[in-house]
mmCIF file of C-alpha atoms (C1' of nucleotides) in Angstrom:
data_model
loop_
_atom_site.group_PDB
_atom_site.id
_atom_site.type_symbol
_atom_site.label_atom_id
_atom_site.label_comp_id
_atom_site.label_asym_id
_atom_site.label_seq_id
_atom_site.Cartn_x
_atom_site.Cartn_y
_atom_site.Cartn_z
ATOM 1 C CA MET A 1302 -17.734 -24.261 9.979
ATOM 2 C CA LYS A 1303 -16.362 -26.592 12.611
ATOM 3 C CA GLU A 1304 -13.116 -27.080 10.750
ATOM 4 C CA LEU A 1305 -12.439 -23.373 10.946
ATOM 5 C CA ALA A 1306 -12.694 -23.422 14.718
ATOM 6 C CA GLU A 1307 -10.275 -26.339 14.780
ATOM 7 C CA LEU A 1308 -7.847 -24.452 12.610
ATOM 8 C CA LEU A 1309 -7.949 -21.495 14.942
ATOM 9 C CA LYS A 1310 -7.406 -23.681 17.986
ATOM 10 C CA MET A 1311 -4.497 -25.413 16.333
ATOM 11 C CA LYS A 1312 -2.885 -22.020 15.977
ATOM 12 C CA ASN A 1313 -3.524 -21.173 19.624
ATOM 13 C CA LEU A 1314 -6.070 -18.543 18.751
ATOM 14 C CA LYS A 1315 -9.173 -18.256 20.867
ATOM 15 C CA VAL A 1316 -12.310 -19.088 18.975
ATOM 16 C CA THR A 1317 -14.655 -16.128 19.056
ATOM 17 C CA PRO A 1318 -17.759 -15.434 16.987
ATOM 18 C CA GLN A 1319 -16.020 -12.485 15.349
ATOM 19 C CA ARG A 1320 -13.005 -14.492 14.317
ATOM 20 C CA LEU A 1321 -15.132 -17.289 12.983
ATOM 21 C CA ALA A 1322 -17.267 -14.850 11.019
ATOM 22 C CA ILE A 1323 -14.294 -13.124 9.454
ATOM 23 C CA PHE A 1324 -12.453 -16.328 8.700
ATOM 24 C CA HIS A 1325 -15.562 -17.996 7.354
ATOM 25 C CA MET A 1326 -16.343 -15.060 5.154
ATOM 26 C CA LEU A 1327 -12.827 -15.052 3.739
ATOM 27 C CA CYS A 1328 -12.921 -18.770 3.064
ATOM 28 C CA ASN A 1329 -16.169 -18.497 1.168
ATOM 29 C CA THR A 1330 -15.554 -15.635 -1.171
ATOM 30 C CA THR A 1331 -13.545 -15.149 -4.296
ATOM 31 C CA GLU A 1332 -13.705 -11.394 -3.900
ATOM 32 C CA HIS A 1333 -10.442 -10.722 -2.093
ATOM 33 C CA PRO A 1334 -12.168 -8.165 0.127
ATOM 34 C CA SER A 1335 -10.604 -5.281 1.990
ATOM 35 C CA ALA A 1336 -10.948 -4.891 5.766
ATOM 36 C CA GLU A 1337 -13.660 -2.334 5.152
ATOM 37 C CA SER A 1338 -15.726 -4.620 2.938
ATOM 38 C CA ILE A 1339 -15.345 -7.523 5.323
ATOM 39 C CA TYR A 1340 -16.631 -5.231 8.039
ATOM 40 C CA LYS A 1341 -19.586 -4.107 5.968
ATOM 41 C CA SER A 1342 -20.520 -7.567 4.826
ATOM 42 C CA LEU A 1343 -20.688 -8.754 8.424
ATOM 43 C CA GLU A 1344 -22.472 -5.693 9.729
ATOM 44 C CA SER A 1345 -25.940 -7.215 9.610
ATOM 45 C CA LEU A 1346 -24.959 -10.418 11.401
ATOM 46 C CA HIS A 1347 -22.517 -8.841 13.806
ATOM 47 C CA PRO A 1348 -23.760 -5.320 14.354
ATOM 48 C CA THR A 1349 -21.561 -4.694 17.370
ATOM 49 C CA MET A 1350 -18.308 -5.768 15.756
ATOM 50 C CA SER A 1351 -15.882 -2.932 15.288
ATOM 51 C CA LEU A 1352 -13.573 -2.247 12.395
ATOM 52 C CA ALA A 1353 -10.658 -2.442 14.805
ATOM 53 C CA THR A 1354 -11.595 -6.041 15.540
ATOM 54 C CA VAL A 1355 -11.554 -6.814 11.845
ATOM 55 C CA TYR A 1356 -8.059 -5.423 11.582
ATOM 56 C CA LYS A 1357 -6.891 -7.181 14.714
ATOM 57 C CA THR A 1358 -8.356 -10.464 13.573
ATOM 58 C CA LEU A 1359 -6.843 -10.186 10.121
ATOM 59 C CA ASP A 1360 -3.534 -9.436 11.742
ATOM 60 C CA ALA A 1361 -3.822 -12.494 13.956
ATOM 61 C CA LEU A 1362 -4.784 -14.727 11.029
ATOM 62 C CA LYS A 1363 -1.985 -13.288 8.970
ATOM 63 C CA LYS A 1364 0.578 -14.039 11.653
ATOM 64 C CA VAL A 1365 -0.368 -17.700 11.802
ATOM 65 C CA ASP A 1366 -0.545 -17.960 8.019
ATOM 66 C CA LEU A 1367 -4.248 -18.561 7.736
ATOM 67 C CA VAL A 1368 -4.753 -15.570 5.461
ATOM 68 C CA GLN A 1369 -2.506 -13.503 3.285
ATOM 69 C CA GLU A 1370 -2.515 -9.807 2.682
ATOM 70 C CA LEU A 1371 -2.616 -8.586 -0.900
ATOM 71 C CA ASN A 1372 -1.317 -5.290 -2.084
ATOM 72 C CA VAL A 1373 -2.755 -4.893 -5.534
ATOM 73 C CA GLY A 1374 -1.926 -1.199 -5.704
ATOM 74 C CA GLU A 1375 -5.096 0.266 -4.261
ATOM 75 C CA ASP A 1376 -5.298 2.476 -1.189
ATOM 76 C CA SER A 1377 -6.112 -0.424 1.080
ATOM 77 C CA PHE A 1378 -5.038 -4.016 1.469
ATOM 78 C CA ARG A 1379 -7.087 -6.951 0.353
ATOM 79 C CA TYR A 1380 -7.213 -10.319 2.042
ATOM 80 C CA ASP A 1381 -7.138 -13.858 0.787
ATOM 81 C CA ALA A 1382 -7.715 -17.047 2.759
ATOM 82 C CA LYS A 1383 -5.584 -19.017 0.388
ATOM 83 C CA ILE A 1384 -2.109 -18.769 1.765
ATOM 84 C CA HIS A 1385 -0.485 -20.833 -0.911
ATOM 85 C CA CYS A 1386 1.522 -18.450 -3.063
ATOM 86 C CA HIS A 1387 -0.355 -17.817 -6.260
ATOM 87 C CA PRO A 1388 -0.530 -15.095 -8.875
ATOM 88 C CA HIS A 1389 -3.512 -12.802 -9.302
ATOM 89 C CA VAL A 1390 -5.125 -11.138 -12.260
ATOM 90 C CA ILE A 1391 -6.757 -7.789 -11.623
ATOM 91 C CA CYS A 1392 -9.239 -6.065 -13.896
ATOM 92 C CA ILE A 1393 -8.350 -2.408 -14.195
ATOM 93 C CA HIS A 1394 -11.980 -1.550 -14.895
ATOM 94 C CA CYS A 1395 -14.125 -3.452 -12.418
ATOM 95 C CA HIS A 1396 -11.274 -4.169 -9.953
ATOM 96 C CA GLU A 1397 -12.120 -7.818 -9.800
ATOM 97 C CA VAL A 1398 -9.241 -9.902 -8.486
ATOM 98 C CA GLN A 1399 -8.965 -13.446 -9.779
ATOM 99 C CA ASP A 1400 -6.751 -16.213 -8.507
ATOM 100 C CA LEU A 1401 -4.371 -18.074 -10.712
ATOM 101 C CA ASP A 1402 -3.687 -21.315 -8.942
ATOM 102 C CA THR A 1403 -1.047 -22.648 -11.230
ATOM 103 C CA ASP A 1404 2.558 -22.839 -10.338
ATOM 104 C CA ILE A 1405 3.670 -21.311 -13.593
ATOM 105 C CA LEU A 1406 6.500 -19.467 -11.948
ATOM 106 C CA SER A 1407 8.673 -22.327 -10.840
ATOM 107 C CA ASP A 1408 11.146 -22.131 -13.684
ATOM 108 C CA VAL A 1409 11.261 -18.338 -13.545
ATOM 109 C CA ARG A 1410 11.862 -18.523 -9.833
ATOM 110 C CA GLU A 1411 14.778 -20.851 -10.243
ATOM 111 C CA ARG A 1412 16.391 -18.668 -12.800
ATOM 112 C CA ILE A 1413 16.102 -15.616 -10.561
ATOM 113 C CA ALA A 1414 17.441 -17.410 -7.504
ATOM 114 C CA HIS A 1415 20.403 -18.436 -9.569
ATOM 115 C CA THR A 1416 21.247 -15.030 -11.045
ATOM 116 C CA THR A 1417 20.613 -12.906 -7.942
ATOM 117 C CA GLU A 1418 21.898 -15.395 -5.348
ATOM 118 C CA PHE A 1419 18.895 -14.478 -3.226
ATOM 119 C CA GLU A 1420 17.373 -17.134 -1.054
ATOM 120 C CA LEU A 1421 13.802 -16.707 -2.255
ATOM 121 C CA VAL A 1422 10.986 -17.265 0.195
ATOM 122 C CA SER A 1423 7.917 -15.945 -1.563
ATOM 123 C CA GLU A 1424 6.693 -13.806 -4.377
ATOM 124 C CA LYS A 1425 3.769 -11.713 -5.484
ATOM 125 C CA LEU A 1426 2.677 -11.586 -9.041
ATOM 126 C CA TYR A 1427 -0.103 -9.329 -10.182
ATOM 127 C CA PHE A 1428 -1.259 -9.114 -13.744
ATOM 128 C CA TYR A 1429 -3.347 -6.117 -14.711
ATOM 129 C CA GLY A 1430 -5.724 -6.070 -17.625
ATOM 130 C CA ILE A 1431 -9.286 -6.019 -18.782
ATOM 131 C CA CYS A 1432 -11.489 -8.945 -17.916
ATOM 132 C CA PRO A 1433 -13.697 -10.630 -20.513
ATOM 133 C CA SER A 1434 -16.899 -8.988 -19.327
ATOM 134 C CA CYS A 1435 -15.409 -5.494 -19.222
ATOM 135 C CA LYS A 1436 -13.976 -6.091 -22.689
ATOM 136 C CA SER A 1437 -17.432 -6.831 -24.062
ATOM 137 C CA ILE A 1438 -18.973 -3.812 -22.359
ATOM 138 C CA GLU A 1439 -16.376 -1.542 -23.921
ATOM 139 C CA LYS A 1440 -17.289 -2.507 -27.436
ATOM 140 C CA MET B 764 21.292 16.885 -16.244
ATOM 141 C CA LYS B 765 20.277 18.729 -19.380
ATOM 142 C CA GLU B 766 18.588 15.666 -20.829
ATOM 143 C CA LEU B 767 16.285 15.488 -17.872
ATOM 144 C CA ALA B 768 15.087 19.023 -18.476
ATOM 145 C CA GLU B 769 14.451 18.102 -22.085
ATOM 146 C CA LEU B 770 12.445 15.098 -21.040
ATOM 147 C CA LEU B 771 10.289 17.234 -18.790
ATOM 148 C CA LYS B 772 9.709 19.788 -21.522
ATOM 149 C CA MET B 773 8.781 17.101 -23.978
ATOM 150 C CA LYS B 774 6.069 16.047 -21.581
ATOM 151 C CA ASN B 775 4.813 19.617 -21.222
ATOM 152 C CA LEU B 776 5.969 19.866 -17.656
ATOM 153 C CA LYS B 777 7.560 23.056 -16.513
ATOM 154 C CA VAL B 778 11.168 22.664 -15.565
ATOM 155 C CA THR B 779 11.720 23.673 -11.967
ATOM 156 C CA PRO B 780 14.655 23.076 -9.640
ATOM 157 C CA GLN B 781 12.480 20.827 -7.449
ATOM 158 C CA ARG B 782 11.368 18.667 -10.333
ATOM 159 C CA LEU B 783 14.872 18.374 -11.674
ATOM 160 C CA ALA B 784 16.202 17.465 -8.251
ATOM 161 C CA ILE B 785 13.613 14.781 -7.686
ATOM 162 C CA PHE B 786 13.873 13.355 -11.181
ATOM 163 C CA HIS B 787 17.641 13.463 -11.113
ATOM 164 C CA MET B 788 17.771 11.736 -7.767
ATOM 165 C CA LEU B 789 15.464 8.994 -8.994
ATOM 166 C CA CYS B 790 17.491 8.467 -12.143
ATOM 167 C CA ASN B 791 20.704 8.095 -10.204
ATOM 168 C CA THR B 792 19.779 5.686 -7.493
ATOM 169 C CA THR B 793 19.103 1.990 -7.334
ATOM 170 C CA GLU B 794 17.383 2.385 -4.012
ATOM 171 C CA HIS B 795 13.760 2.657 -5.100
ATOM 172 C CA PRO B 796 13.142 5.350 -2.488
ATOM 173 C CA SER B 797 9.866 6.362 -0.929
ATOM 174 C CA ALA B 798 8.531 9.924 -1.121
ATOM 175 C CA GLU B 799 9.790 10.472 2.391
ATOM 176 C CA SER B 800 13.309 9.344 1.631
ATOM 177 C CA ILE B 801 13.442 11.402 -1.534
ATOM 178 C CA TYR B 802 12.386 14.369 0.565
ATOM 179 C CA LYS B 803 15.048 13.692 3.190
ATOM 180 C CA SER B 804 17.821 13.094 0.711
ATOM 181 C CA LEU B 805 17.137 16.463 -0.916
ATOM 182 C CA GLU B 806 16.690 18.336 2.352
ATOM 183 C CA SER B 807 20.214 19.680 2.471
ATOM 184 C CA LEU B 808 20.233 20.943 -1.115
ATOM 185 C CA HIS B 809 16.620 22.095 -1.163
ATOM 186 C CA PRO B 810 15.809 23.043 2.395
ATOM 187 C CA THR B 811 12.615 24.846 1.502
ATOM 188 C CA MET B 812 11.093 22.054 -0.556
ATOM 189 C CA SER B 813 8.013 20.590 1.002
ATOM 190 C CA LEU B 814 6.936 16.994 1.147
ATOM 191 C CA ALA B 815 3.783 17.977 -0.698
ATOM 192 C CA THR B 816 5.889 19.085 -3.617
ATOM 193 C CA VAL B 817 7.619 15.744 -3.670
ATOM 194 C CA TYR B 818 4.249 14.023 -3.859
ATOM 195 C CA LYS B 819 2.940 16.406 -6.482
ATOM 196 C CA THR B 820 6.058 16.004 -8.579
ATOM 197 C CA LEU B 821 6.012 12.249 -8.325
ATOM 198 C CA ASP B 822 2.387 12.342 -9.343
ATOM 199 C CA ALA B 823 3.186 14.505 -12.353
ATOM 200 C CA LEU B 824 6.078 12.285 -13.399
ATOM 201 C CA LYS B 825 3.943 9.220 -12.933
ATOM 202 C CA LYS B 826 1.220 10.617 -15.152
ATOM 203 C CA VAL B 827 3.608 11.181 -18.036
ATOM 204 C CA ASP B 828 5.284 7.824 -17.512
ATOM 205 C CA LEU B 829 8.657 9.107 -16.433
ATOM 206 C CA VAL B 830 8.531 7.198 -13.156
ATOM 207 C CA GLN B 831 6.597 4.265 -11.864
ATOM 208 C CA GLU B 832 5.145 3.684 -8.452
ATOM 209 C CA LEU B 833 6.025 0.450 -6.680
ATOM 210 C CA ASN B 834 3.940 -1.205 -4.073
ATOM 211 C CA VAL B 835 6.231 -3.738 -2.510
ATOM 212 C CA GLY B 836 3.975 -4.333 0.465
ATOM 213 C CA GLU B 837 5.263 -1.692 2.823
ATOM 214 C CA ASP B 838 3.237 1.137 4.301
ATOM 215 C CA SER B 839 4.350 3.593 1.685
ATOM 216 C CA PHE B 840 4.998 3.570 -2.032
ATOM 217 C CA ARG B 841 8.406 3.439 -3.580
ATOM 218 C CA TYR B 842 9.411 5.074 -6.841
ATOM 219 C CA ASP B 843 11.432 3.935 -9.795
ATOM 220 C CA ALA B 844 12.602 5.994 -12.736
ATOM 221 C CA LYS B 845 12.640 2.952 -14.965
ATOM 222 C CA ILE B 846 9.198 2.744 -16.428
ATOM 223 C CA HIS B 847 9.763 -0.374 -18.455
ATOM 224 C CA CYS B 848 7.861 -3.205 -16.748
ATOM 225 C CA HIS B 849 10.330 -5.319 -14.849
ATOM 226 C CA PRO B 850 10.273 -7.626 -11.861
ATOM 227 C CA HIS B 851 11.850 -6.770 -8.522
ATOM 228 C CA VAL B 852 13.580 -8.767 -5.838
ATOM 229 C CA ILE B 853 13.165 -7.518 -2.306
ATOM 230 C CA CYS B 854 15.289 -8.509 0.660
ATOM 231 C CA ILE B 855 13.065 -9.205 3.645
ATOM 232 C CA HIS B 856 15.891 -8.293 5.997
ATOM 233 C CA CYS B 857 17.490 -5.108 4.708
ATOM 234 C CA HIS B 858 14.554 -4.105 2.459
ATOM 235 C CA GLU B 859 16.790 -3.577 -0.495
ATOM 236 C CA VAL B 860 14.881 -3.605 -3.759
ATOM 237 C CA GLN B 861 16.725 -4.861 -6.817
ATOM 238 C CA ASP B 862 15.650 -4.647 -10.419
ATOM 239 C CA LEU B 863 15.388 -7.646 -12.656
ATOM 240 C CA ASP B 864 15.555 -6.326 -16.151
ATOM 241 C CA THR B 865 14.880 -9.500 -17.986
ATOM 242 C CA ASP B 866 11.715 -10.289 -19.769
ATOM 243 C CA ILE B 867 11.399 -13.688 -18.217
ATOM 244 C CA LEU B 868 7.667 -13.442 -17.994
ATOM 245 C CA SER B 869 6.738 -13.367 -21.641
ATOM 246 C CA ASP B 870 5.760 -17.002 -21.898
ATOM 247 C CA VAL B 871 3.954 -16.976 -18.562
ATOM 248 C CA ARG B 872 2.086 -13.873 -19.654
ATOM 249 C CA GLU B 873 0.913 -15.508 -22.818
ATOM 250 C CA ARG B 874 -0.343 -18.544 -21.018
ATOM 251 C CA ILE B 875 -2.326 -16.427 -18.575
ATOM 252 C CA ALA B 876 -3.830 -14.258 -21.273
ATOM 253 C CA HIS B 877 -4.957 -17.415 -22.981
ATOM 254 C CA THR B 878 -6.527 -19.134 -19.982
ATOM 255 C CA THR B 879 -8.184 -16.092 -18.387
ATOM 256 C CA GLU B 880 -9.181 -14.312 -21.586
ATOM 257 C CA PHE B 881 -8.012 -11.085 -19.997
ATOM 258 C CA GLU B 882 -6.499 -8.433 -22.163
ATOM 259 C CA LEU B 883 -3.329 -7.939 -20.171
ATOM 260 C CA VAL B 884 -1.792 -4.491 -20.011
ATOM 261 C CA SER B 885 0.825 -4.720 -17.305
ATOM 262 C CA GLU B 886 2.038 -6.743 -14.380
ATOM 263 C CA LYS B 887 3.932 -6.488 -11.172
ATOM 264 C CA LEU B 888 6.167 -9.213 -9.962
ATOM 265 C CA TYR B 889 7.895 -9.062 -6.626
ATOM 266 C CA PHE B 890 10.127 -11.781 -5.314
ATOM 267 C CA TYR B 891 10.885 -11.778 -1.606
ATOM 268 C CA GLY B 892 13.894 -13.374 -0.077
ATOM 269 C CA ILE B 893 17.208 -12.892 1.620
ATOM 270 C CA CYS B 894 19.947 -11.137 -0.273
ATOM 271 C CA PRO B 895 23.489 -12.510 -0.442
ATOM 272 C CA SER B 896 24.907 -10.082 2.109
ATOM 273 C CA CYS B 897 22.114 -10.668 4.638
ATOM 274 C CA LYS B 898 22.568 -14.401 4.140
ATOM 275 C CA SER B 899 26.232 -14.152 5.142
ATOM 276 C CA ILE B 900 25.461 -11.976 8.169
ATOM 277 C CA GLU B 901 22.957 -14.539 9.423
ATOM 278 C CA LYS B 902 25.523 -17.298 9.612
ATOM 279 C "C1'" DA C 299 -9.267 -17.529 37.330
ATOM 280 C "C1'" DT C 300 -6.598 -15.962 34.012
ATOM 281 C "C1'" DA C 301 -5.280 -14.396 29.928
ATOM 282 C "C1'" DA C 302 -6.822 -12.896 25.778
ATOM 283 C "C1'" DA C 303 -10.258 -10.629 22.613
ATOM 284 C "C1'" DT C 304 -13.505 -6.984 21.944
ATOM 285 C "C1'" DG C 305 -15.193 -2.237 21.143
ATOM 286 C "C1'" DC C 306 -14.670 2.457 21.385
ATOM 287 C "C1'" DA C 307 -12.150 6.487 20.680
ATOM 288 C "C1'" DA C 308 -8.110 8.650 19.764
ATOM 289 C "C1'" DA C 309 -3.777 8.580 17.537
ATOM 290 C "C1'" DA C 310 -0.546 7.632 13.912
ATOM 291 C "C1'" DC C 311 0.645 7.377 9.427
ATOM 292 C "C1'" DC C 312 0.886 8.323 4.501
ATOM 293 C "C1'" DT C 313 -1.040 10.965 0.980
ATOM 294 C "C1'" DT C 314 -4.010 14.518 -0.988
ATOM 295 C "C1'" DT C 315 -6.037 19.021 -1.228
ATOM 296 C "C1'" DG C 316 -6.943 24.237 -0.911
ATOM 297 C "C1'" DC C 317 -5.132 28.407 -1.234
ATOM 298 C "C1'" DA C 318 -1.961 32.349 -1.312
ATOM 299 C "C1'" DC C 319 2.320 33.469 -3.059
ATOM 300 C "C1'" DG C 320 6.073 33.299 -6.268
ATOM 301 C "C1'" DC C 321 8.423 31.816 -10.302
ATOM 302 C "C1'" DC C 322 8.942 30.167 -15.085
ATOM 303 C "C1'" DT C 323 7.961 30.992 -19.961
ATOM 304 C "C1'" DA D 195 1.011 38.914 -17.895
ATOM 305 C "C1'" DG D 196 -0.630 34.585 -17.224
ATOM 306 C "C1'" DG D 197 -0.558 30.259 -15.692
ATOM 307 C "C1'" DC D 198 1.598 26.757 -13.492
ATOM 308 C "C1'" DG D 199 4.370 25.169 -9.459
ATOM 309 C "C1'" DT D 200 5.426 25.729 -4.739
ATOM 310 C "C1'" DG D 201 4.866 25.616 0.262
ATOM 311 C "C1'" DC D 202 2.182 25.586 4.180
ATOM 312 C "C1'" DA D 203 -1.389 23.818 6.813
ATOM 313 C "C1'" DA D 204 -5.338 21.296 7.131
ATOM 314 C "C1'" DA D 205 -8.054 17.430 5.682
ATOM 315 C "C1'" DG D 206 -8.673 12.719 4.080
ATOM 316 C "C1'" DG D 207 -8.388 7.820 4.392
ATOM 317 C "C1'" DT D 208 -6.501 3.596 6.183
ATOM 318 C "C1'" DT D 209 -4.554 1.216 9.866
ATOM 319 C "C1'" DT D 210 -2.871 0.982 14.657
ATOM 320 C "C1'" DT D 211 -3.055 1.659 19.564
ATOM 321 C "C1'" DG D 212 -4.652 2.240 24.573
ATOM 322 C "C1'" DC D 213 -7.728 1.030 27.734
ATOM 323 C "C1'" DA D 214 -11.805 -0.596 30.086
ATOM 324 C "C1'" DT D 215 -14.968 -4.326 29.569
ATOM 325 C "C1'" DT D 216 -16.297 -8.763 28.163
ATOM 326 C "C1'" DT D 217 -15.338 -13.407 26.813
ATOM 327 C "C1'" DA D 218 -13.029 -17.938 26.060
ATOM 328 C "C1'" DT D 219 -10.525 -21.633 28.039
#
DNA sequence: ATAAATGCAAAACCTTTGCACGCCT
DNA sequence: AGGCGTGCAAAGGTTTTGCATTTAT
């Protein structure tokens, strides 16, 4: 947990229990939670924390590149502590979001930069499908 | 314009001036407009049309696969009359959204399907960067 | 001590919904 | 004639904001 506090300090963010809790939660989940689910999951340990604080904290972490905001096409955003650009696979049944940590896009990226003459800075790739466990349930 | 009416009929949607206007506008722009900008761009020709109708129409067109909804990471959705899955390039300065109509992802898609065991049904790929004209302005 | 973060409530924003009216087929 | 589409207004949900209080450095 200490490292997280250091990271926050390095980014000139004050270290508060709320920030640590949110950041810690995000670093230790593979769920890609929304602000609402972060709030709910911390409710028992931080009963006085408000949803506004969750949003403000996520915004602060986002600005210093400690978390990234995902827009998988739902009503609300999801958050990911891994800021390295990576594709995601989303199950259209159970809404699980999985990371793909490969850099499979590098050649595609180059080709696009070349044809569009854009100076590319980032990308978001979402694959939608049915995960193995939902596939087996369906049958 | 006639073809558009035919398309609507084929999908069992009643042909109304509002629907034609919205569909026609979407088919003849490369702007990937939001509901709001569709509404504004039709204001002069259809002064009585309500924003709710725009949303309802887009929803109807979406359901019969005549338009697709894009979530490029802004507050609101954008709409595209091309329903074939294709990547987009978005300029982070002028917010222009360009289509990439290649199928550059096919090999990547296969690799992901193999490693995750997902049954993939669709994907969204957004590249973010600076477009040629914004690049030249910056200098 | 100072500046920043929190928590609450209210506001803002986009989108959806309910319902009466009108139009298309 | 019947049903679907429209328009208005209100509601819904997510996110942001203002402000007084508390907290971190």
